[in-house]
Coordinates of C-alpha atoms and ligand atoms in Angstrom, one line a residue:
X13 CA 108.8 101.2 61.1
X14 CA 107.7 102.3 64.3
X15 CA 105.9 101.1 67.7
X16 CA 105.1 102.9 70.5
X17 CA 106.9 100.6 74.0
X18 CA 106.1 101.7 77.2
X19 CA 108.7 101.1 80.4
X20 CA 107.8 99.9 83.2
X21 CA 110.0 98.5 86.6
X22 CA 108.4 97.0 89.5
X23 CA 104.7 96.9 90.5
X24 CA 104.5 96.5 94.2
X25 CA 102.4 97.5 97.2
X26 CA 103.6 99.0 100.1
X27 CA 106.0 102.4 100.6
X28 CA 109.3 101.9 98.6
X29 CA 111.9 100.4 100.2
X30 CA 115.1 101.5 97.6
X31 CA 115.6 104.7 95.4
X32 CA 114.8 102.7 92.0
X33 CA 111.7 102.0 93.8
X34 CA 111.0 105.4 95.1
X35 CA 111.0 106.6 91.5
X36 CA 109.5 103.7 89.4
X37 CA 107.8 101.4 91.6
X38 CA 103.8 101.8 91.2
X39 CA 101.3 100.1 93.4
X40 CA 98.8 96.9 92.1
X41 CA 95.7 99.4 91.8
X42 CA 97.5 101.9 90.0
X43 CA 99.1 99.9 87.7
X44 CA 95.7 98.3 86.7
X45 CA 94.4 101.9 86.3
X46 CA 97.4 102.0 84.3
X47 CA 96.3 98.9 81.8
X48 CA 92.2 100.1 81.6
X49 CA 93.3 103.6 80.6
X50 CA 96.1 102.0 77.5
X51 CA 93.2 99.4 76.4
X52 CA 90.5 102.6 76.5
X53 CA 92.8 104.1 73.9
X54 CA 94.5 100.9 71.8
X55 CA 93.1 97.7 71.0
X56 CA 95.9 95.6 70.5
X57 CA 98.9 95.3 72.7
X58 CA 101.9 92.9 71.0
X59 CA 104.4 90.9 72.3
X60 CA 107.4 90.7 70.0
X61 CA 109.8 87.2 70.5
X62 CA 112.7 88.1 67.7
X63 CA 112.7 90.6 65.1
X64 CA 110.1 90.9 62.7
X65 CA 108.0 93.5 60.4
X66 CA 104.5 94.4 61.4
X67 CA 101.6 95.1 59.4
X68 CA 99.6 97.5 62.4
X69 CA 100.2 101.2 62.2
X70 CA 102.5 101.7 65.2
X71 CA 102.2 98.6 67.5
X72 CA 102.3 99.0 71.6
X73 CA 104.9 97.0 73.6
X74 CA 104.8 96.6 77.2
X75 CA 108.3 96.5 78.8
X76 CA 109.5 95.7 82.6
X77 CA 113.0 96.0 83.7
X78 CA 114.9 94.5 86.1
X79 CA 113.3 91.5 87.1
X80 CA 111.8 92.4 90.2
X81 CA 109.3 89.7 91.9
X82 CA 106.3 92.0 91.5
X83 CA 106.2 91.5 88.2
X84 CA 105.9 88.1 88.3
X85 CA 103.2 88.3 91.6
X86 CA 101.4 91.1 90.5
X87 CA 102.1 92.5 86.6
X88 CA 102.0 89.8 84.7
X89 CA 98.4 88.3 86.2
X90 CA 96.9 92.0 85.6
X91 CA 98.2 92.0 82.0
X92 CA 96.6 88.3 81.5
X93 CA 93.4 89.7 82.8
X94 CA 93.2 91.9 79.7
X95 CA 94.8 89.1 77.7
X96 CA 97.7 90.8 77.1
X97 CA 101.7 89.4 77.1
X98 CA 104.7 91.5 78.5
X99 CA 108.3 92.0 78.2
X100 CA 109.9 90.5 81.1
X101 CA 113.9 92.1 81.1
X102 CA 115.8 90.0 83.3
X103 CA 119.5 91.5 85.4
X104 CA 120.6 87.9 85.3
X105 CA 123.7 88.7 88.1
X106 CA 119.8 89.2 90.6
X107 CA 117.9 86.4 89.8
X108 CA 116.8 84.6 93.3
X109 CA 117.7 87.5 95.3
X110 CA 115.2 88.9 97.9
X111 CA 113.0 90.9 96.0
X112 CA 113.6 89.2 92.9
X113 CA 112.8 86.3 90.7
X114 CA 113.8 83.1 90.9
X115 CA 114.2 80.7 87.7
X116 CA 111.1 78.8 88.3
X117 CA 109.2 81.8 88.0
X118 CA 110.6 83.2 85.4
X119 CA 110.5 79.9 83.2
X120 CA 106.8 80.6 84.7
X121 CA 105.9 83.8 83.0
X122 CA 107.9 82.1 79.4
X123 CA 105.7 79.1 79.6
X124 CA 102.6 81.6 80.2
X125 CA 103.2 83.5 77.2
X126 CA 105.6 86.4 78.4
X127 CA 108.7 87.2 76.7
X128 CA 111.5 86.9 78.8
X129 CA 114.8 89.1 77.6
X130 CA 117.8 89.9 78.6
X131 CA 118.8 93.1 81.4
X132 CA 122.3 92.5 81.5
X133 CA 124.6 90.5 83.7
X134 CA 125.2 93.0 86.6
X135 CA 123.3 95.7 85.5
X136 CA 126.2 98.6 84.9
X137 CA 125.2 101.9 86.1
X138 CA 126.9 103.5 82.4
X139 CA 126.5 100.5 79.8
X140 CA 127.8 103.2 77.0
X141 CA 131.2 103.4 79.4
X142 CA 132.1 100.0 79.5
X143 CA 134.8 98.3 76.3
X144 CA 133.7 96.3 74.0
X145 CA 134.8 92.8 75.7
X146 CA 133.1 93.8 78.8
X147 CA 129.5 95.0 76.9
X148 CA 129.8 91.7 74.9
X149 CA 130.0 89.4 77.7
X150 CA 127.1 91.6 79.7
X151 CA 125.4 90.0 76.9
X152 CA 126.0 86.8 76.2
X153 CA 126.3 85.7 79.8
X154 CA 122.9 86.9 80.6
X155 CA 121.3 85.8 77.6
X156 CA 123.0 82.5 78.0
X157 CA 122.0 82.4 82.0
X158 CA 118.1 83.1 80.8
X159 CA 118.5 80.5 77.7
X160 CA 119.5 77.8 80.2
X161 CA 116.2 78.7 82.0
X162 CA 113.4 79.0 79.3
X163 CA 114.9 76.5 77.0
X164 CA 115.1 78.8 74.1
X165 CA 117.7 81.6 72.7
X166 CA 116.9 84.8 73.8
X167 CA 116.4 87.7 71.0
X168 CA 115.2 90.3 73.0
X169 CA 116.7 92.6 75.7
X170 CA 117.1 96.0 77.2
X171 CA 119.5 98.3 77.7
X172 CA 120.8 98.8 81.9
X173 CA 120.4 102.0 83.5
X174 CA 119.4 103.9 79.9
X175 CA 122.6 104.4 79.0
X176 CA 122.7 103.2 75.1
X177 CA 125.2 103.7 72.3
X178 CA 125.6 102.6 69.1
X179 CA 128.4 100.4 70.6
X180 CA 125.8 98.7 73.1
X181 CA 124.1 98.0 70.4
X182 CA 126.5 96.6 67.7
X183 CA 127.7 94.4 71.0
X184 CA 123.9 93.0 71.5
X185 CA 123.5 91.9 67.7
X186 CA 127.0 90.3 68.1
X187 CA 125.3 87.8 71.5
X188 CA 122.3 87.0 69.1
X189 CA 120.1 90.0 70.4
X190 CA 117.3 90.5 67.4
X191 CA 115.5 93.3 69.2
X192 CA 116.7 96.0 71.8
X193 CA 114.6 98.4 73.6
X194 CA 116.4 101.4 74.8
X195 CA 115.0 104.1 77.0
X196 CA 115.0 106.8 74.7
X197 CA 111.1 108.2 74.5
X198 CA 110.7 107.5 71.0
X199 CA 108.4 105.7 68.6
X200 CA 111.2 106.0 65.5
X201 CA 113.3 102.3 65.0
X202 CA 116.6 101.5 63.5
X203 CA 118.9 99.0 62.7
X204 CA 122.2 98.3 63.7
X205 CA 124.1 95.3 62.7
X206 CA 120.8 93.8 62.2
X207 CA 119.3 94.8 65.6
X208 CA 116.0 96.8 65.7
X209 CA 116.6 99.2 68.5
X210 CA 113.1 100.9 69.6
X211 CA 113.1 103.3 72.1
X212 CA 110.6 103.5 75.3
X213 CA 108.3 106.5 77.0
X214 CA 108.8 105.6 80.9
X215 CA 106.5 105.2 83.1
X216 CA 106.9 105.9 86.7
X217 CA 105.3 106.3 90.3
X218 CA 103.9 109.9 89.7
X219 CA 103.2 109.0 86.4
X220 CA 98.9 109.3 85.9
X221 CA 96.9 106.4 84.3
X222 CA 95.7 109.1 81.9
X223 CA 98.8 110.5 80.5
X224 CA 99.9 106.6 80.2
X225 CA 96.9 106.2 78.0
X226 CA 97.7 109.2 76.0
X227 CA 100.8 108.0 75.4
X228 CA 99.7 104.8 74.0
X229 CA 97.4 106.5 71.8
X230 CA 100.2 108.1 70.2
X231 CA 98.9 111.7 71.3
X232 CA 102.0 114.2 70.3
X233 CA 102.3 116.3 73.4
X234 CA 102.5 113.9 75.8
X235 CA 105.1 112.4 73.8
X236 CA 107.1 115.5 73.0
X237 CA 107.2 115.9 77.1
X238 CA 109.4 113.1 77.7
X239 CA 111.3 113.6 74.8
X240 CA 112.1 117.1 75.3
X241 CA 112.9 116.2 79.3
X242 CA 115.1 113.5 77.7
X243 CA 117.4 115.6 75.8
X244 CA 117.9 117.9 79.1
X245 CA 119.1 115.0 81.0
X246 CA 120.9 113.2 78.1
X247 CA 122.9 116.7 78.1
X248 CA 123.1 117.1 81.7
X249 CA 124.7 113.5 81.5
X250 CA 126.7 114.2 78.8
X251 CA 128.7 116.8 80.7
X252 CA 128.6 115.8 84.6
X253 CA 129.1 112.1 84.1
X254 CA 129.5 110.4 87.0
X255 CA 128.8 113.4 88.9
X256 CA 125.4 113.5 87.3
X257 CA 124.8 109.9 88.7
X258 CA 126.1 110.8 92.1
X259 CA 123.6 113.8 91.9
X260 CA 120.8 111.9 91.3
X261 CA 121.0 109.4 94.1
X262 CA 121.5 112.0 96.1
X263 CA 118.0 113.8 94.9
X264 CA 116.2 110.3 94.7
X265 CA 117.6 109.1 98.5
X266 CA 115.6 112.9 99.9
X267 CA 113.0 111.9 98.2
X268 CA 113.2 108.3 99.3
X269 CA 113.2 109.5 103.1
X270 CA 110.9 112.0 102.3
X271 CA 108.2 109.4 101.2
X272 CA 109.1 107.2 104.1
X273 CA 108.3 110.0 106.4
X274 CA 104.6 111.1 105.1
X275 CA 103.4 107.4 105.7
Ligands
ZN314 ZN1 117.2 98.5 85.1

């Protein structure tokens, strides 16, 4: 089984305001450049609700993390413009904040079509680091926050801050989670506990329309990029830790000022 997901975060005009945005945030016209280059190269984009088996060679899922209001003002009208549903994954602990969504509009995108999952509760900066009463209840009290919302149970979810472990995992099948998307640039899924984990290429704010096409269409060496920059990092994050994390905020706040300072 495998499908090729791509991960997105907000889509938003303007110069980034945070470090998340800074690294992931793309603006409207990109992000459309983003969608005509994916449906140059694949016909049919999927939305998946609960597990299930597909008949198409290798499916493409489009993710978005976080919940951030620019998904609902701005991604999810551009992906209905090319009659296509998303993954909306929801950090419950934010809903309503400024810069957020709210409930009515994310019961919006639901009632449109979108799936709406699960991003955790509070959005852990190392999900793999936390016990298995504390991953459990990231869980179920998100899922059950987002239930109360769309009116449904919620299947689907992905993993905070792309920390996964087996564990995370084994703790998502256990609050009623059917599919997880991770952010490990794969196209390979597996089961645990009943779960189908699939990983995610990312794409970010320097990442061009055309290699987010290529990617789509499956092509090998774009693919082998991320995943070879992956395993650096996962190794990198393996031995620093939280020193890695403190590292990288430090790196993304330069670049955060540095960006502020060209506009
Ligand atoms: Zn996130």
């Amino acid at each position: 089984m495998r499908a090729i997901s791509l991960a997105f975060h907000d889509v938003a005009d303007g110069p980034p305001q945070t470090v998340s945005a800074a690294v992931y945030a793309i603006d409207r016209e990109t992000f459309e450049a983003h969608l005509c280059a994916i449906e140059k190269e694949r016909r049919f984009v999927s939305a998946m609700r609960q597990r299930a088996q597909w008949d198409m060679d290798r499916p493409i899922f489009l993710t978005f993390d976080d919940g951030r209001f620019g998904n609902y003002e701005s991604a999810a009208p551009a992906l209905e413009q090319h009659r296509w549903h998303g993954h909306f994954f929801i950090t419950t602990d934010w809903i309503g904040n400024p810069g957020y969504m709210n409930s009515g509009q994310i019961q919006e995108l639901h009632n449109r079509g979108h799936v709406i999952g699960s991003h955790s509760s509070s959005h852990p900066e190392r999900m793999s680091a936390l016990s298995e009463d504390k991953l459990l209840r990231e869980w179920r009290d998100s899922c059950a926050a987002l239930s109360s919302i769309i009116g449904q149970p919620i299947r689907v979810a992905s993993v905070a801050g792309g920390y996964y472990s087996r564990k995370v995992a084994k703790a998502a099948a256990q609050a009623g989670v059917e599919v997880l998307f991770t952010s490990e640039p794969t196209c390979e899924a597996s089961l645990v506990d009943g779960c189908l984990v699939l990983g995610r290429y990312s794409i970010q704010r320097h990442t061009a329309p055309d290699v987010c096409g290529r990617i789509a269409a499956g092509q090998i060496v774009e693919r082998w990029r991320q995943t070879s920059l992956w395993k650096a990092k996962k190794i990198l994050k393996l031995l620093a830790g939280d020193t890695y994390i403190t590292l990288r905020r430090r790196f993304f706040s330069r670049r955060l000022m540095g960006q502020r300072a060209i506009r």
